[in-house]
XYZ file of C-alpha atoms in Angstrom:
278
model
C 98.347 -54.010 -65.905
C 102.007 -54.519 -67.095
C 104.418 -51.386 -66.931
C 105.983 -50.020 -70.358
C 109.455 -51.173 -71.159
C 110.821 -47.765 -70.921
C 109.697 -47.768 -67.017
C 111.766 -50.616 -66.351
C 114.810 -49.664 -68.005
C 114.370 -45.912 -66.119
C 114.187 -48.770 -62.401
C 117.559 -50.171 -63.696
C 119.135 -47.096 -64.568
C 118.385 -45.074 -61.265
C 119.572 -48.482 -59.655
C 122.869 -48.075 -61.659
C 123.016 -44.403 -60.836
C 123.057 -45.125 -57.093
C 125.962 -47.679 -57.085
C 127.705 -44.431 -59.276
C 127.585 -46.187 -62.394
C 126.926 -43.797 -65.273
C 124.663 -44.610 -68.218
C 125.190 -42.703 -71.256
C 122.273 -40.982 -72.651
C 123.112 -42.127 -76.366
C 120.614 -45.045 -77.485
C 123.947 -46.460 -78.970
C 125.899 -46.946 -75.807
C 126.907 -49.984 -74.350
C 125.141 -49.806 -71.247
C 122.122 -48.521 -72.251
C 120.910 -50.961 -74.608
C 121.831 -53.217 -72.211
C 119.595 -51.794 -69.674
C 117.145 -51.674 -72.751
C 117.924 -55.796 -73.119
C 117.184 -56.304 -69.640
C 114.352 -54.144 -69.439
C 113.092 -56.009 -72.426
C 113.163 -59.441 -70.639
C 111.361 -58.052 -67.401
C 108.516 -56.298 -69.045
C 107.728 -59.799 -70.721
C 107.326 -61.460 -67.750
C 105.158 -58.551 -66.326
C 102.856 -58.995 -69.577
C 102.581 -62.480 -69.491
C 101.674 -62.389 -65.325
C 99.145 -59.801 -66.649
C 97.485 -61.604 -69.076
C 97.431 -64.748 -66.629
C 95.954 -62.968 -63.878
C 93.272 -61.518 -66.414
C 92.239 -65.079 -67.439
C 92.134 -66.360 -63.743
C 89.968 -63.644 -62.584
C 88.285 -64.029 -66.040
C 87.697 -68.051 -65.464
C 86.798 -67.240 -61.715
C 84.339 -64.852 -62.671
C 82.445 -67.537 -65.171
C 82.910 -70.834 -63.064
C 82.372 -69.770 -58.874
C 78.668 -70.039 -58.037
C 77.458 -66.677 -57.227
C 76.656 -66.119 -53.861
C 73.939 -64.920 -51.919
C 74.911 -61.120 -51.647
C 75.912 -60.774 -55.451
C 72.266 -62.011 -56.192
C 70.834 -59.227 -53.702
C 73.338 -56.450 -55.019
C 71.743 -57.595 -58.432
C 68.467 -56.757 -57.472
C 69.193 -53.821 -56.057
C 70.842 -53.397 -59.580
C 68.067 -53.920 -61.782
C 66.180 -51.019 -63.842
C 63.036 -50.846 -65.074
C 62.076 -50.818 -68.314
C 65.785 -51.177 -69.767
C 67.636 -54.046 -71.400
C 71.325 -55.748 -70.493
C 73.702 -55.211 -72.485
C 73.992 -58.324 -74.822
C 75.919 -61.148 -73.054
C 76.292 -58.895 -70.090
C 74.948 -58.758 -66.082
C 75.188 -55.008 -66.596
C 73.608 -52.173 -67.854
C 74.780 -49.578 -70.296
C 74.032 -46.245 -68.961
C 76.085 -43.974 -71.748
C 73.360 -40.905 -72.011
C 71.301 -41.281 -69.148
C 71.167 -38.709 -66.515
C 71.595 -39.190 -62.444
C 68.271 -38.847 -62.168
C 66.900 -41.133 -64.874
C 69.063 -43.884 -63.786
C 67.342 -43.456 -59.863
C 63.976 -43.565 -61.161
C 64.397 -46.878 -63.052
C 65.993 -48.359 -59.786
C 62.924 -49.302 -58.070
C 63.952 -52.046 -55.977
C 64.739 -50.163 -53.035
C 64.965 -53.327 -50.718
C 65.976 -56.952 -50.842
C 66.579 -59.743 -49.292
C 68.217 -63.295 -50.567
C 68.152 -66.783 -48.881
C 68.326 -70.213 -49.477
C 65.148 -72.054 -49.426
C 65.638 -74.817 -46.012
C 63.802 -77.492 -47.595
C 64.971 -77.720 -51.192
C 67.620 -76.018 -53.656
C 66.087 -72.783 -54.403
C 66.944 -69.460 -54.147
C 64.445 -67.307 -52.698
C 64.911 -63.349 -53.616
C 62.144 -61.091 -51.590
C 61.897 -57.650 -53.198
C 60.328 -54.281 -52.473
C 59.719 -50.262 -53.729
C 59.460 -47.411 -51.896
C 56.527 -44.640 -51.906
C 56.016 -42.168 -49.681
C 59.079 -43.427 -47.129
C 56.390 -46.746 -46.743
C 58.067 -49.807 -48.254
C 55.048 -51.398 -50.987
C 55.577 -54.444 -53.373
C 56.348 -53.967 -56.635
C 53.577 -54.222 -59.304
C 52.910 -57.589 -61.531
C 54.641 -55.507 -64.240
C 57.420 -54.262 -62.615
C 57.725 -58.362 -61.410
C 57.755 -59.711 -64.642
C 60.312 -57.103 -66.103
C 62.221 -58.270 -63.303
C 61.390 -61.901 -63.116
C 62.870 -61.957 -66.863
C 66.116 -59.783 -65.660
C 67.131 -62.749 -62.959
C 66.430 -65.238 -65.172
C 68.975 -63.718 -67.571
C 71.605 -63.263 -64.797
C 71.315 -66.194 -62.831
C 73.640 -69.159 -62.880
C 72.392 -72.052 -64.886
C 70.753 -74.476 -63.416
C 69.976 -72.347 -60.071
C 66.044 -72.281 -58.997
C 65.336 -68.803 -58.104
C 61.677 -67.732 -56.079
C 60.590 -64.099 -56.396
C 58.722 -62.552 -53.598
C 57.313 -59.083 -53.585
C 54.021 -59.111 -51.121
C 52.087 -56.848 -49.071
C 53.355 -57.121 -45.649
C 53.030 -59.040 -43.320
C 50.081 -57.913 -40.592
C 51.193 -57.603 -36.853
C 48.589 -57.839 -34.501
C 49.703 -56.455 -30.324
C 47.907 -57.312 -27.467
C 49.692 -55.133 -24.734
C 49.095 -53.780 -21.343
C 51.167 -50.303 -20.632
C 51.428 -49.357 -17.210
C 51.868 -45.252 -17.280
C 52.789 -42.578 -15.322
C 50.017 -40.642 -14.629
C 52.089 -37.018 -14.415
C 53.317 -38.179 -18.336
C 50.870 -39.845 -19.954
C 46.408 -40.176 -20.044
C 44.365 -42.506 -19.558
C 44.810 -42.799 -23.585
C 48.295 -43.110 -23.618
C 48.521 -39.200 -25.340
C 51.580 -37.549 -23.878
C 50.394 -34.696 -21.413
C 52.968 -32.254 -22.625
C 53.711 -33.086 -26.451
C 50.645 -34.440 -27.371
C 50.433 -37.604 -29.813
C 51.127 -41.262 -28.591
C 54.496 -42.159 -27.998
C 53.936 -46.125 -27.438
C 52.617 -46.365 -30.962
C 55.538 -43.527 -32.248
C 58.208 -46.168 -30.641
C 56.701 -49.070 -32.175
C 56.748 -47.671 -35.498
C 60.071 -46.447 -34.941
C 60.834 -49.984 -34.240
C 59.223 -51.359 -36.955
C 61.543 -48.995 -39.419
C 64.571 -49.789 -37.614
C 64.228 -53.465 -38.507
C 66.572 -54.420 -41.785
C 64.471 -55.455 -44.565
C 63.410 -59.801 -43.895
C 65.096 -58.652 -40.035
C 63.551 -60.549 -37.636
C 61.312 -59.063 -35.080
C 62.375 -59.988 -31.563
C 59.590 -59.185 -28.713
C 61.958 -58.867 -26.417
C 63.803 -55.791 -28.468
C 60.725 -54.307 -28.952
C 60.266 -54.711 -24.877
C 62.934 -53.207 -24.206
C 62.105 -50.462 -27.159
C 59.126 -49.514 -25.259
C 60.677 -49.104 -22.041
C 62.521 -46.136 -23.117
C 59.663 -44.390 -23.734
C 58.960 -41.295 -21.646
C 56.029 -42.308 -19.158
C 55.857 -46.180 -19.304
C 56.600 -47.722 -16.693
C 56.190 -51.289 -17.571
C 55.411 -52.301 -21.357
C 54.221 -56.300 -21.585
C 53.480 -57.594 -24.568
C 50.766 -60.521 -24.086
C 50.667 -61.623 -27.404
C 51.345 -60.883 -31.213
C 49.900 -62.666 -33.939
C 50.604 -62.145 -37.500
C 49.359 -63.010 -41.054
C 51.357 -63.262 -44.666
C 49.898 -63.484 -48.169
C 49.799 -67.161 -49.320
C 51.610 -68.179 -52.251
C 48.787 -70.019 -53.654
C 45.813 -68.565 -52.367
C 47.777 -64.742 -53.222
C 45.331 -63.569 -49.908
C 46.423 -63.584 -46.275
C 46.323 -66.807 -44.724
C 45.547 -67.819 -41.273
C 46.689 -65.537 -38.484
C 49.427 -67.242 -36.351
C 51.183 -66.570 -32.762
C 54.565 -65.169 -32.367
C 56.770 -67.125 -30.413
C 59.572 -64.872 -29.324
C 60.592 -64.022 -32.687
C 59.789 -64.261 -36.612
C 61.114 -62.995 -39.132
C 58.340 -61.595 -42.149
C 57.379 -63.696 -45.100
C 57.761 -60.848 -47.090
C 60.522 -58.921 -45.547
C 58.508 -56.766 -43.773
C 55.389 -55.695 -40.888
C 52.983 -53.441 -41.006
C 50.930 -53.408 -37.742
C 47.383 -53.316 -38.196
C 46.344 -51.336 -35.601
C 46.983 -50.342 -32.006
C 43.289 -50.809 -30.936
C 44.943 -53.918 -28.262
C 46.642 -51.498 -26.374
C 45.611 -51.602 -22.673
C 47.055 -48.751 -20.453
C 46.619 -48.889 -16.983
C 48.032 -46.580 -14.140
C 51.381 -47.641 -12.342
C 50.404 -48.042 -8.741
């Protein structure tokens, strides 16, 4: 923003002052109008760089492509069961509390990436209940369907996604210390399981659409008080089909994979062998 006239001229005259020129405080004196003159010709400039940095940014702003993260801080951005301001990317929020303006946010996670096979934008969404991340419902995904079409650069393809999770079958073998852990993998002295506690913990530690590495979750396990040797022998998972909307066919994990939907949910822990560390 350009400075007032008056602070230029006030620059100039504490210039003058320190070189022990004196300028009269009459308006009518010599040297202050022409401070006033020069002043004058300074601030213009400073207006006119103003106004063309306003209509760069401004012409910026409406011709670069947005980018990945600006679409993902969008969704984060959007709130149920309010409208855009007209024109506008943004809401107006004039009279709603803290609170209210929390509640309507109920895209608590996402996730943006460009489709490998064609130009599309895919945008994977979810909510939040109970600390457990859950898809949004089919109204909640229309009201925001109809919010990124309004936002979106012309032209650009965008695919919502907002599943169940993705099931994670483990087949595992956990050799245990016997003065730690049963025959059940309980722990001896705090009770509860702490292989399935780690994996969980794992499991939340993973960024929403992270990719879960096997090898990370090895070396996860191996922390844990009483195992002596976790190895994973296989993990499978399933995803909700697109077309079908059920879970499709249950595939192998190859080192890593990162969720259709952004995120796991293991299915159970029934495939957990534990055997005694000789």
């Amino acid at each position: 923003m350009a400075q007032t006239i008056e602070y230029w001229q006030q620059i100039i005259i504490d210039q003058l002052a320190s070189g022990n020129i004196a300028v009269s405080g009459s308006r009518t004196s010599v040297r202050r109008m022409w401070t006033y003159a020069v002043a004058f010709c300074i601030w213009s400039l400073d207006v006119l760089f103003s106004l063309h940095q306003q209509e760069v940014s401004a012409s910026l702003a409406e011709k670069m492509p947005h980018r990945e993260r600006w679409y993902r801080n969008k969704a984060l951005d959007f709130q149920y069961g309010y409208d855009l301001v007209t024109d506008s990317d943004k809401y107006d929020n004039i009279g709603l509390s803290d609170e209210q303006i929390l509640i309507s946010k109920i895209i608590k996670y996402a996730a943006v990436r460009e489709a490998t096979t064609e130009s599309r934008l895919i945008i994977k969404v979810a909510t939040e209940t109970d600390g457990k991340l859950q898809p949004i419902t089919l109204p909640q995904r229309s009201a925001f369907a109809a919010y990124i079409a309004e936002i979106k650069d012309a032209g650009v393809s965008v695919s919502i996604i907002s599943y169940l999770p993705d099931r994670l079958y483990i087949t595992m073998v956990i050799y245990y210390d016997p003065l730690v852990l049963d025959a059940q993998g309980n722990s001896i002295v705090d009770g509860g399981k702490p292989v399935e506690i780690a994996i969980e913990s794992y499991m939340r530690e993973l960024p929403f659409n992270g990719e879960l590495v096997l090898a990370h979750l090895t070396d996860k396990l191996q922390l844990v008080k009483g195992v002596a040797i976790p190895d994973i022998k296989n993990a499978e998972t399933s995803w909700i089909s697109a077309t079908s909307g059920a879970y499709g066919e249950i595939q192998a994990i190859q080192v890593k994979k990162i969720p259709e939907s952004g995120y796991f949910e293991v299915v159970n822990y029934n495939n957990i062998t534990y055997v005694p560390n000789a």
